[in-house]
XYZ file of C-alpha atoms in Angstrom:
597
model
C 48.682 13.502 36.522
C 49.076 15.323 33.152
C 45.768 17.455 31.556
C 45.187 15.359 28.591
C 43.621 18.381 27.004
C 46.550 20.358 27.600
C 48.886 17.802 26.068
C 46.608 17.812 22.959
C 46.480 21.523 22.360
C 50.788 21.127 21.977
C 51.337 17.811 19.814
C 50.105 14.192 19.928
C 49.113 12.248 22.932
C 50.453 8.783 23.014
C 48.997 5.933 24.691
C 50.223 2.343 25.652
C 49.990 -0.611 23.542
C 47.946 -3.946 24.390
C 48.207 -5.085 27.655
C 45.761 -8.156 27.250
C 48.290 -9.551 24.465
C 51.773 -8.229 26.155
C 50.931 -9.248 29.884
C 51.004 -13.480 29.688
C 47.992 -14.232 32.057
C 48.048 -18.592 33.350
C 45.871 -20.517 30.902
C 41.937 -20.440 31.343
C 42.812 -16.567 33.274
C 41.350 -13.322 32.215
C 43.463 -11.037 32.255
C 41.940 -8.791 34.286
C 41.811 -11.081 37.179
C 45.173 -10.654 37.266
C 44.516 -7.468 39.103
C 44.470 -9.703 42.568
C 46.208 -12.194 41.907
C 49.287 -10.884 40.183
C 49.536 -6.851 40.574
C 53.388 -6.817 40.096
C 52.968 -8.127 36.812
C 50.790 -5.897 35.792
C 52.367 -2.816 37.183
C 55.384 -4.005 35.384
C 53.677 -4.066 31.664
C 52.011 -0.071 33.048
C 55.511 0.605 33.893
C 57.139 -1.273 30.645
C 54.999 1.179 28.717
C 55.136 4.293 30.417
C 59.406 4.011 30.171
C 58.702 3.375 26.031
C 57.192 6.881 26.020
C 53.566 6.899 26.643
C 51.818 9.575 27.812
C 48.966 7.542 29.183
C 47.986 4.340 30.367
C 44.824 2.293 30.340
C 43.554 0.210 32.860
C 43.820 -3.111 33.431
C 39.932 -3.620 32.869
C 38.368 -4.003 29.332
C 36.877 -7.033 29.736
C 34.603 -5.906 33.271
C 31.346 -5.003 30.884
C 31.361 -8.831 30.266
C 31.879 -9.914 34.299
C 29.329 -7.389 35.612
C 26.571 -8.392 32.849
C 27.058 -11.794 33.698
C 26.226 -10.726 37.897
C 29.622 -11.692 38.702
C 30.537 -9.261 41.874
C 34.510 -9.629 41.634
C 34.337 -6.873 39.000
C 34.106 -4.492 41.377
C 37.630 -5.131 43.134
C 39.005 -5.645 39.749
C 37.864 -2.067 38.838
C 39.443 -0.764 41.918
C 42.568 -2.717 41.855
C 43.011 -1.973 37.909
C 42.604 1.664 38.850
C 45.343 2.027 42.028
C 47.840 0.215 39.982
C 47.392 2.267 37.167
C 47.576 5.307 39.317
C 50.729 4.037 40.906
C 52.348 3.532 38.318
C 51.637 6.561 36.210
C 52.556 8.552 39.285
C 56.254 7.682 38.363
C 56.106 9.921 35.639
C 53.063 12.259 35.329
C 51.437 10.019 32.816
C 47.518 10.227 32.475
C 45.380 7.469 34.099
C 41.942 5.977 31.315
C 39.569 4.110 32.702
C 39.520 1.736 30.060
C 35.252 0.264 29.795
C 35.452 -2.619 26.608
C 32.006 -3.490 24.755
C 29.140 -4.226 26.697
C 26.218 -6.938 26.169
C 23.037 -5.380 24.977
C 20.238 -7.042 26.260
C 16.517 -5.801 27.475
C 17.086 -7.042 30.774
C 20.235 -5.802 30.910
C 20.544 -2.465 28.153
C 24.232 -1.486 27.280
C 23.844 1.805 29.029
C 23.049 0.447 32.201
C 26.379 -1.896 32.447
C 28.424 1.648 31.486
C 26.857 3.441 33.474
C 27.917 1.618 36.695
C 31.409 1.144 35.385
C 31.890 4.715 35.171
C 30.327 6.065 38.513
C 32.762 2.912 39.818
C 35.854 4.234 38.111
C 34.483 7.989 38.508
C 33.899 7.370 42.591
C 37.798 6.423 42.433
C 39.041 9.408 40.759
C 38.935 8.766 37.426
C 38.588 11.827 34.597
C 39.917 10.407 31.622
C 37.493 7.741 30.168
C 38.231 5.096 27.580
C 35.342 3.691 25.540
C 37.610 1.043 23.088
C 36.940 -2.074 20.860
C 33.314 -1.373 19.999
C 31.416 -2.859 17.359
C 27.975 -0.081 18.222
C 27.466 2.940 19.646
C 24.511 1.361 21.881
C 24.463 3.251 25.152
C 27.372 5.332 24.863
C 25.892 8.366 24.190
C 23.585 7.598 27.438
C 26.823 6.877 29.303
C 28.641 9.654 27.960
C 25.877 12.122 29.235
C 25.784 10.474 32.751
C 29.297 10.598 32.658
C 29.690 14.571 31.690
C 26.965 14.902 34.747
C 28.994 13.516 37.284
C 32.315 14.966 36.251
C 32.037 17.763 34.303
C 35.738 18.003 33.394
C 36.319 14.309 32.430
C 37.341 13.710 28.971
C 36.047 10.856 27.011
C 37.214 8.733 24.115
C 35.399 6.590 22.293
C 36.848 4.264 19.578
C 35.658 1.481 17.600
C 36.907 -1.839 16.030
C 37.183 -1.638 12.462
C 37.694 -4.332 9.806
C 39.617 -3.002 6.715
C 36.790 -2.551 4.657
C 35.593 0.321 7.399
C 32.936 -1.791 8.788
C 32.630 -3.396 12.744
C 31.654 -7.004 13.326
C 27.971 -5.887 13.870
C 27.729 -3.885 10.644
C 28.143 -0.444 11.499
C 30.069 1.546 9.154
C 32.529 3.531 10.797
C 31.901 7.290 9.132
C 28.619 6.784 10.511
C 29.149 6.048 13.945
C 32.033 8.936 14.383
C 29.744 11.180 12.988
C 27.268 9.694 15.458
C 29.514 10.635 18.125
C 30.942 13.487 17.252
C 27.093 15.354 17.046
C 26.533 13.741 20.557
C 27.744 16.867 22.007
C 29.413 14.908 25.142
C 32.468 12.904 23.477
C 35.628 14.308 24.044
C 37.841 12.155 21.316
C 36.813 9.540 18.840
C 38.364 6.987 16.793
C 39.857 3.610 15.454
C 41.380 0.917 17.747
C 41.750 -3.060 17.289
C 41.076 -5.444 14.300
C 42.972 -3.301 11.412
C 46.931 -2.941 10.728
C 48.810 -0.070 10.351
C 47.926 0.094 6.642
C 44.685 -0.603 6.712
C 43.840 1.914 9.769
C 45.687 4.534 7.804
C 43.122 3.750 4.258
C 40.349 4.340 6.999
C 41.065 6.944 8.584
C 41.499 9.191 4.990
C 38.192 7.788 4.583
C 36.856 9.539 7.186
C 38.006 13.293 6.479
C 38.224 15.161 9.341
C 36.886 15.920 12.169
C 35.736 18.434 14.911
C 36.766 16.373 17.176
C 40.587 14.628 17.725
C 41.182 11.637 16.007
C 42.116 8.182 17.870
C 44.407 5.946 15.940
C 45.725 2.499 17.926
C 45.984 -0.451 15.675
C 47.039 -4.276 15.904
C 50.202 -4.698 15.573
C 49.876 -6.693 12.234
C 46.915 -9.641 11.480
C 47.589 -12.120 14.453
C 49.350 -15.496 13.419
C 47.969 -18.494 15.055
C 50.387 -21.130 15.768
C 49.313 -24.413 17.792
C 47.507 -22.495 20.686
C 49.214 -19.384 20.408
C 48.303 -16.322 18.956
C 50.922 -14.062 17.811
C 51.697 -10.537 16.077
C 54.636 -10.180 14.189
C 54.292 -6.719 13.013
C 57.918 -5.103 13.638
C 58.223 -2.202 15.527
C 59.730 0.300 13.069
C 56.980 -0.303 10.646
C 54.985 0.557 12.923
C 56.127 3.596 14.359
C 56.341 4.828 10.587
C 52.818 4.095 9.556
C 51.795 5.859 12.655
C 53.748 8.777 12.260
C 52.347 9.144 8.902
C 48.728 9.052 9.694
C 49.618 12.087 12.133
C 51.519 13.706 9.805
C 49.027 13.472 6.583
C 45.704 13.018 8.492
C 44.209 15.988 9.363
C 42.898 15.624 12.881
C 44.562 12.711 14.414
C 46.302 13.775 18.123
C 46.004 10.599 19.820
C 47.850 7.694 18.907
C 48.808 3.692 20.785
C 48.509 0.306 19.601
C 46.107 -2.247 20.377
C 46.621 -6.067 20.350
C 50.263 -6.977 20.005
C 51.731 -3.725 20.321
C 54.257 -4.374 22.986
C 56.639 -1.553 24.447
C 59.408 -1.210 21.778
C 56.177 -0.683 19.336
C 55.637 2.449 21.487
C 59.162 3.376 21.673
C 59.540 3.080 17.945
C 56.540 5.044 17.625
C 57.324 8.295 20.764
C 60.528 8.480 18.369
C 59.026 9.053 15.138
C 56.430 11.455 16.732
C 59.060 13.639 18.485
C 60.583 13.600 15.230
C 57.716 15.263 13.703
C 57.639 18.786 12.931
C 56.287 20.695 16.175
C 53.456 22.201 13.623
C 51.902 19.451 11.763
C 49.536 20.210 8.837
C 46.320 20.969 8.970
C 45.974 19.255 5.375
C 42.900 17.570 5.187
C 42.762 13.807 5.029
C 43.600 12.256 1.045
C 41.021 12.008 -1.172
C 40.397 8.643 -2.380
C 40.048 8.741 -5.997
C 37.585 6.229 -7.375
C 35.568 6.392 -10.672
C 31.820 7.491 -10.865
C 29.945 4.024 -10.684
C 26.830 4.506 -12.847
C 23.853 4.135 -11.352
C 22.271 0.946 -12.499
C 19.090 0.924 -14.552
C 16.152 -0.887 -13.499
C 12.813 -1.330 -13.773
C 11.170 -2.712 -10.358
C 7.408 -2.639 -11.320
C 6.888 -4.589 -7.749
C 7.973 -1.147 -5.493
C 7.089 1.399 -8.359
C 3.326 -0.225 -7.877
C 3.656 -0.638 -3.642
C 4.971 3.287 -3.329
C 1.957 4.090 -5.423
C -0.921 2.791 -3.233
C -1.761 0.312 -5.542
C -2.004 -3.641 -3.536
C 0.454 -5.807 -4.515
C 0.869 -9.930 -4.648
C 3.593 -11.226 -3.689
C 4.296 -15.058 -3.429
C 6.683 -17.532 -2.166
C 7.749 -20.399 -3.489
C 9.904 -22.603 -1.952
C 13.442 -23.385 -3.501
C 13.952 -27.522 -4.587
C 15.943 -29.622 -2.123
C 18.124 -31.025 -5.048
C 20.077 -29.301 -7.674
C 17.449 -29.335 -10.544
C 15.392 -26.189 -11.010
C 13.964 -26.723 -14.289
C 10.263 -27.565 -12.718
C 10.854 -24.446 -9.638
C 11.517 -22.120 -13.082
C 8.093 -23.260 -14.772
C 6.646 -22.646 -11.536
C 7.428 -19.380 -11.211
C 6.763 -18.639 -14.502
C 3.168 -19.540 -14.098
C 3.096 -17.443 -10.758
C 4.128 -14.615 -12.715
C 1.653 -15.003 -15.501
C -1.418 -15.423 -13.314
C -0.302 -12.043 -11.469
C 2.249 -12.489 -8.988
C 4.458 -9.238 -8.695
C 6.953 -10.556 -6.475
C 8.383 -14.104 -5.886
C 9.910 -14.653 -2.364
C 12.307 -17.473 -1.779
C 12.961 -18.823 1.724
C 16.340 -19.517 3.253
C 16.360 -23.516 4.074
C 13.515 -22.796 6.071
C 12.624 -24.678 8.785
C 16.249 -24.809 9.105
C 16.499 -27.814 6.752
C 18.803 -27.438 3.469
C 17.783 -26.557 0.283
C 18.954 -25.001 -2.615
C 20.221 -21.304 -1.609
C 17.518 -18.321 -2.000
C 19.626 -15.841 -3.245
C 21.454 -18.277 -5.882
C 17.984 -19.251 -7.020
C 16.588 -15.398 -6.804
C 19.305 -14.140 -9.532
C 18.507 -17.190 -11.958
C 15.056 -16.065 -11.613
C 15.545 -12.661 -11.930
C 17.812 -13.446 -14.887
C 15.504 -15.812 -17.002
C 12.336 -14.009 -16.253
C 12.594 -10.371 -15.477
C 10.518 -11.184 -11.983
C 11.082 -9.382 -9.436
C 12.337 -11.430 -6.364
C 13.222 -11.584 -2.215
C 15.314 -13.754 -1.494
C 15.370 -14.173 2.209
C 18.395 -13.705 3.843
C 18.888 -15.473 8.063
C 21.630 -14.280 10.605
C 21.889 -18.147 10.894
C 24.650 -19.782 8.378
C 26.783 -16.487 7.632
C 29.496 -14.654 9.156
C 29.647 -10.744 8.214
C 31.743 -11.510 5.404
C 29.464 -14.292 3.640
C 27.099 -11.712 4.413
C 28.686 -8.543 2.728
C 29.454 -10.911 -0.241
C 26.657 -12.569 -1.334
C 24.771 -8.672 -1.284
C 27.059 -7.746 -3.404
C 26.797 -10.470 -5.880
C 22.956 -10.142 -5.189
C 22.867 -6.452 -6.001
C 25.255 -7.529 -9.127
C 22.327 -9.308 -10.710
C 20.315 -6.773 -10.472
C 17.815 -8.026 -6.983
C 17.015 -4.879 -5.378
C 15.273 -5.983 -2.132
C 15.907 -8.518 0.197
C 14.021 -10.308 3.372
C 16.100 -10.134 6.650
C 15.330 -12.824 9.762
C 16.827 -14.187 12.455
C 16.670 -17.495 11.220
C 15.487 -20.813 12.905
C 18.332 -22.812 14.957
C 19.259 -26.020 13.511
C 18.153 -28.886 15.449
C 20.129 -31.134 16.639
C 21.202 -33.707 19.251
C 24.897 -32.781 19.153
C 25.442 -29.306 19.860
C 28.398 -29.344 18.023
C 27.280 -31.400 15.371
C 26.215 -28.300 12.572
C 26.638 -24.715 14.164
C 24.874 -21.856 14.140
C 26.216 -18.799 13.404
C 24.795 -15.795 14.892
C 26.888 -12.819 14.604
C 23.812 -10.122 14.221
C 19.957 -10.560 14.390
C 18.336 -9.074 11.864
C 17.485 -5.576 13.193
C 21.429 -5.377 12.725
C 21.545 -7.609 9.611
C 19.023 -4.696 8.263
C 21.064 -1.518 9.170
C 24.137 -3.173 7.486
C 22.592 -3.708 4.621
C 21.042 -0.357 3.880
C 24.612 1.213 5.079
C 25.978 -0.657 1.936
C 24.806 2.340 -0.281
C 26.668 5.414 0.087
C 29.123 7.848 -1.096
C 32.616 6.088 -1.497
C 30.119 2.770 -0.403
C 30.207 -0.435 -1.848
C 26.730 0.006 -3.611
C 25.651 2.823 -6.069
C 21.886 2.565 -4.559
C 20.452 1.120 -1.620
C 18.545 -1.832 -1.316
C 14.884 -2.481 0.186
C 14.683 -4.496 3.121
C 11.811 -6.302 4.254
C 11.166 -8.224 7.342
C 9.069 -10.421 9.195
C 6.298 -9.250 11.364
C 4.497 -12.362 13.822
C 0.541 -11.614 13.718
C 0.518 -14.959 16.056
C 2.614 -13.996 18.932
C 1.923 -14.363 22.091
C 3.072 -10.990 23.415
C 1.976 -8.882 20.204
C 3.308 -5.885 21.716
C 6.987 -7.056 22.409
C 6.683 -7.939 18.613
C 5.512 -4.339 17.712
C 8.179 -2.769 19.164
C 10.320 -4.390 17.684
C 9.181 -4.011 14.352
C 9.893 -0.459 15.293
C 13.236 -1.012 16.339
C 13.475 -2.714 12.444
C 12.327 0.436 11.106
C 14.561 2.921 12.647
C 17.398 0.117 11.253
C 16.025 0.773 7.721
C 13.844 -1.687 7.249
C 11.243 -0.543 4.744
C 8.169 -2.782 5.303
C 7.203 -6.419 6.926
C 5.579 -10.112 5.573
C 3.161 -11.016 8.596
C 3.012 -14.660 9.197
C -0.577 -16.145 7.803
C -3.665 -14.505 9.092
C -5.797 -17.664 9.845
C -7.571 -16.356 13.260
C -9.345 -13.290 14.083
C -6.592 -12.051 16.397
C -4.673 -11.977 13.567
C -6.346 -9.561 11.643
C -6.515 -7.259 15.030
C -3.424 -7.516 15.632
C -2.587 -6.374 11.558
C -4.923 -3.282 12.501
C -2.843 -2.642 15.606
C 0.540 -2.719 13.770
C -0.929 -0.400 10.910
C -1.490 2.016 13.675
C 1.577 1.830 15.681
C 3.832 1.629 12.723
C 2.140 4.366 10.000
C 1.661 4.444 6.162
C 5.043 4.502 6.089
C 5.367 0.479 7.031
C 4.377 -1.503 3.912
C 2.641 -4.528 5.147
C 2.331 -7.662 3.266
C -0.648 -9.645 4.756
C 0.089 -13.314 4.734
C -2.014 -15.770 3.008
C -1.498 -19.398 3.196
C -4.321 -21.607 2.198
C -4.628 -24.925 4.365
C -5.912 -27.698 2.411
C -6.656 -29.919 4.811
C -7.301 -30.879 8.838
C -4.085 -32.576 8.785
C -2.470 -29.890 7.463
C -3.757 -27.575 9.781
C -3.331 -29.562 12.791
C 0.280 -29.677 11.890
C 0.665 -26.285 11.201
C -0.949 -25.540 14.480
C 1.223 -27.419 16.372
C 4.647 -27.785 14.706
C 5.580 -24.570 12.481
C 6.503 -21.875 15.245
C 4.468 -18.152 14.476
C 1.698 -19.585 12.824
C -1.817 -20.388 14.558
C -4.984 -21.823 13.249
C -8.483 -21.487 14.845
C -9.705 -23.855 15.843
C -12.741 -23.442 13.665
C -10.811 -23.409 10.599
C -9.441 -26.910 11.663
C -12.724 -28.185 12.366
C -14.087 -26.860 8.920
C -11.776 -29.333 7.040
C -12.548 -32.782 8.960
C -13.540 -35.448 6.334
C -13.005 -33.385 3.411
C -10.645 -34.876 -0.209
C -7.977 -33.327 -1.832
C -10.422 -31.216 -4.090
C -12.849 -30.129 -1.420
C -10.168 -29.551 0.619
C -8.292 -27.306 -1.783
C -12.035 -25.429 -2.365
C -12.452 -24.437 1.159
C -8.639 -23.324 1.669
C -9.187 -21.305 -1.239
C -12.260 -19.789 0.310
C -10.733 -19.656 3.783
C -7.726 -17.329 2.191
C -10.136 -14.926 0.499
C -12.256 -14.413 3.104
C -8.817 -13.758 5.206
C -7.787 -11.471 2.943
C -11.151 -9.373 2.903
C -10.573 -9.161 6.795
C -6.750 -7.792 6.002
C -7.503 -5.654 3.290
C -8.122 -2.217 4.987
C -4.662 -2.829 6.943
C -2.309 -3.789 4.227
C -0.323 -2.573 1.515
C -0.434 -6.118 -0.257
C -0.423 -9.807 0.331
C 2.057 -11.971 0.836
C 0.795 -15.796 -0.231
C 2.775 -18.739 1.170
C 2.308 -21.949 -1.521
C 1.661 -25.004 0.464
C 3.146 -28.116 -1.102
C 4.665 -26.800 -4.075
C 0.781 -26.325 -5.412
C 1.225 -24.122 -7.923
C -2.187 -24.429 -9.957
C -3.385 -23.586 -6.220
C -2.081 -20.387 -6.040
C -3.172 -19.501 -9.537
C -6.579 -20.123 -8.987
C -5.851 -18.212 -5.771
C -4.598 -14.764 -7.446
C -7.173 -14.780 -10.088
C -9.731 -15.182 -6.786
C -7.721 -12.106 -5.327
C -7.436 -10.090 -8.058
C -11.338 -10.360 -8.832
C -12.769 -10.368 -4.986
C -10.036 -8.032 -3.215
C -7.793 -6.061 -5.295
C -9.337 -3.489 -7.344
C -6.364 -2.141 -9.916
């Protein structure tokens, strides 16, 4: 088996193309099963490759991390059969042998690292030196893996590569200088690079992107963007285009030595592209990658009296206000305009919560912002938007000039019909929050970053699963938290527990949401998920009107906000019913009995 390092040190390695699209597994098959039940055919796509030219071959095996997260024990023969044919058929011709490990689930039951780590000492108890990290969206337990790996064998070379969409971002929000550079200060990866999702073109705009590199550069596109056609999904990316593309990423690109193709390359792709690499001169330049020229993007002036005031020490108000569930905003405008007279720094506006529709927070936040110079946070949920929604609507968002946002998970729709209106969860928001602040960059999309906020449960159950991960929010740039409404005294402990585990650097917002009556709190208490009332409080309200039962709920929220005060940056008041005169009378309480400017 040839010394990948030794190939490197004299000119490019090549690799195969995409055996999950090339090799035609029966309908409803993995591929990878196809390891028992048809090993000729896969040898034959190994040996279809290896005659185009490659110098190594992956194995048969990406999608295991999936099968041994979900407990199913056939991956284990699948790992071992993927390997020997591999082997086999490399043997032919010297060709190197990567045990090829796809994404893995992250879960706490089941962390990342764990489900590469067994791969590996699988593949490594078989022989295996060359190991192939491809198609991922995070870096989540590779480094751990990587380490284990380097333990074990201490002459195995690793690769790690990552999907990229075009505009040099993974599915999950990760931007791609960032997790190379990630890797490449890990100390214990070998090779790093692209793979998957991107063309030719595209792969080649990223990879200038990047500059170079200590380490070698991995460069194995799609074919082309896939074509679907009834239930077929094809690639129709020709060969020699291809093969040029590629050859001029190795020429031009300082640091790329390992090239292949990913999904749809098939073996004339890699023919194509071992000729236009032999063609190559035997020195290539060591010219570092092209600059891409853009002009100096001003940085945009603003004014943001709401943070300026928080960073200072000084207690803030912030106040939400929930967005109309038709299309007329006159009455929501005079609304917030009274907010913001009696005090309120900050307006909040909730996305369709409860997961019921209304008009949309951030569309709302930038009129808002517009009309009245009022600071806003509009709150953004993993729930109804893909990455790209996502991406867009921040950038519109940052457009009008709103500066921070709110990211959640979201509540699930419900619904009798599971297919009936879907969810769509591609992140949760610890990932929704590190794609946001990785917006704002050199070469980035956004001049300066946004603030992100997020929600912190006072009311849960298991306060200290909650806590950490509020800290796992943090270390994804989240600046600060909203708590859910401090109506009980475990509430306020559990505010003085999170001030202590998370430090003055965690802004927290106390939440203050007057109940105005025993309905209202009975409901609260027993059909809006994270919020609890004491039972006192509920008993406090029985037989009390409207007006009484406005008085007390304003005396309830003081007094809740006395018992917050020492733990919070600032208060975050939730407006029950649209009660805007309410919450006035509630700020000028606030502003006289617990905030001393």
């Amino acid at each position: 088996m040839k010394d990948v390092r030794e190939i490197l040190k004299k000119r490019p390695l090549l690799f195969d193309g995409g055996m999950g699209t090339y090799y035609k597994a029966a309908p409803g098959q993995e591929c990878e099963q196809a390891n028992l039940l048809d090993p000729e055919g896969i040898q034959a796509v190994h040996r279809a490759y290896l005659a185009a030219g490659a110098d190594a071959v992956k194995t048969n095996t990406f999608g295991l991390p999936r099968m041994a997260a979900a407990q199913n024990p056939v991956w284990e023969a699948l790992a071992d059969e993927g390997w020997k044919l591999a082997v086999q058929a490399a043997a032919e011709t010297g060709a190197a042998v990567f045990a090829d490990i796809g994404p893995a689930p992250d879960t706490e039951a089941q962390p990342a690292a764990q489900l590469y780590i067994a791969l590996a000492d699988r593949f490594a108890a078989l022989g295996a030196k060359n190991f192939l990290f491809e198609t991922l969206s995070t870096d989540t337990g590779v480094t751990e893996a990587a380490q284990h790996i380097k333990k074990t064998v201490p002459d195995a070379f690793i690769l790690v590569s990552f999907a990229v969409l075009p505009d040099g971002y993974t599915r999950e929000g990760r931007h791609c200088a960032e997790l190379v550079r990630r890797m490449t200060e890990s100390g214990v990866v070998d090779a790093v690079g692209l793979n998957c999702v991107s063309a030719p073109g595209a792969m080649r705009a990223l990879v200038q992107r990047l500059g170079g590199t200590k380490l070698p550069l991995s460069v194995m596109p799609n074919a082309g963007y896939p074509v679907v056609t009834r239930t077929r999904v094809q690639y129709q990316g020709r060969p020699e285009y291809f093969a040029r593309e590629l050859a001029r990423i190795a020429a031009e690109c300082s640091g790329v030595r390992i090239l292949g193709g990913c999904c749809g390359t098939t073996p004339e792709h890699i023919v194509a592209l071992r000729g236009a690499l032999d063609a190559l001169p035997d020195a290539l330049p060591a010219a570092p990658a092209a600059e891409i020229s853009t002009p100096a993007k001003p940085e945009v002036e603003k004014d943001d009296a709401f943070l300026r005031k928080l960073n200072a020490g000084k207690k803030v108000i912030a106040i939400e206000l929930d967005s109309p569930k038709d299309a007329d905003l006159t009455g929501y405008l005079d609304g917030a305009r009274r907010l913001q007279a009696a005090g309120a720094e900050l307006l909040t506006i909730a996305d369709c919560p409860i997961a019921r529709a209304r008009m949309d927070s951030s569309l709302v936040a930038c009129r808002v912002h517009r009309e009245l110079g009022l600071n806003v946070l509009p709150h953004m949920t993993c729930r109804d938007r893909n990455l790209n929604a996502t991406k867009a609507l921040l950038l519109g968002l940052y457009a009008e000039g709103v500066r921070e946002v709110l990211a959640i998970t979201g509540d699930p729709i419900p619904t009798a019909e599971r297919d009936e209106v879907k969810n769509v969860y591609q992140f949760n928001s610890r990932k929704l929050a590190q794609y946001i602040v990785s917006l704002a960059g050199e070469g980035r999309e956004m001049p300066s970053p946004m603030t992100v906020f997020g929600a912190l449960n006072l009311n849960a159950r298991n306060f200290d699963v909650e806590l950490r991960r509020a800290v796992e929010k943090m270390e994804n740039g989240m600046s600060g938290f909203l708590t859910q409404p401090v109506l009980s005294a475990q509430a306020v402990e559990n505010l003085k527990k999170a001030r202590e585990t998370l430090g003055e650097k965690a802004k927290l917002l106390a939440g203050i949401m007057p109940v105005v009556s025993q309905r209202n709190a009975i409901f609260m208490e027993n059909e809006i998920n994270g919020i609890h009332v004491e039972q006192a409080i509920i008993d406090r309200f029985a037989g009390l009107d409207r007006a009484q039962g406005e008085e007390l709920g304003l005396e309830v929220s003081v007094q809740a906000a006395l018992a917050a005060a020492p733990y919070a940056d600032g208060f975050y008041l939730m407006t029950p019913f649209n009660r805007v005169a309410l919450m006035e009378r509630l700020i000028a309480r606030l502003k006289e009995e617990v905030i001393a400017d």
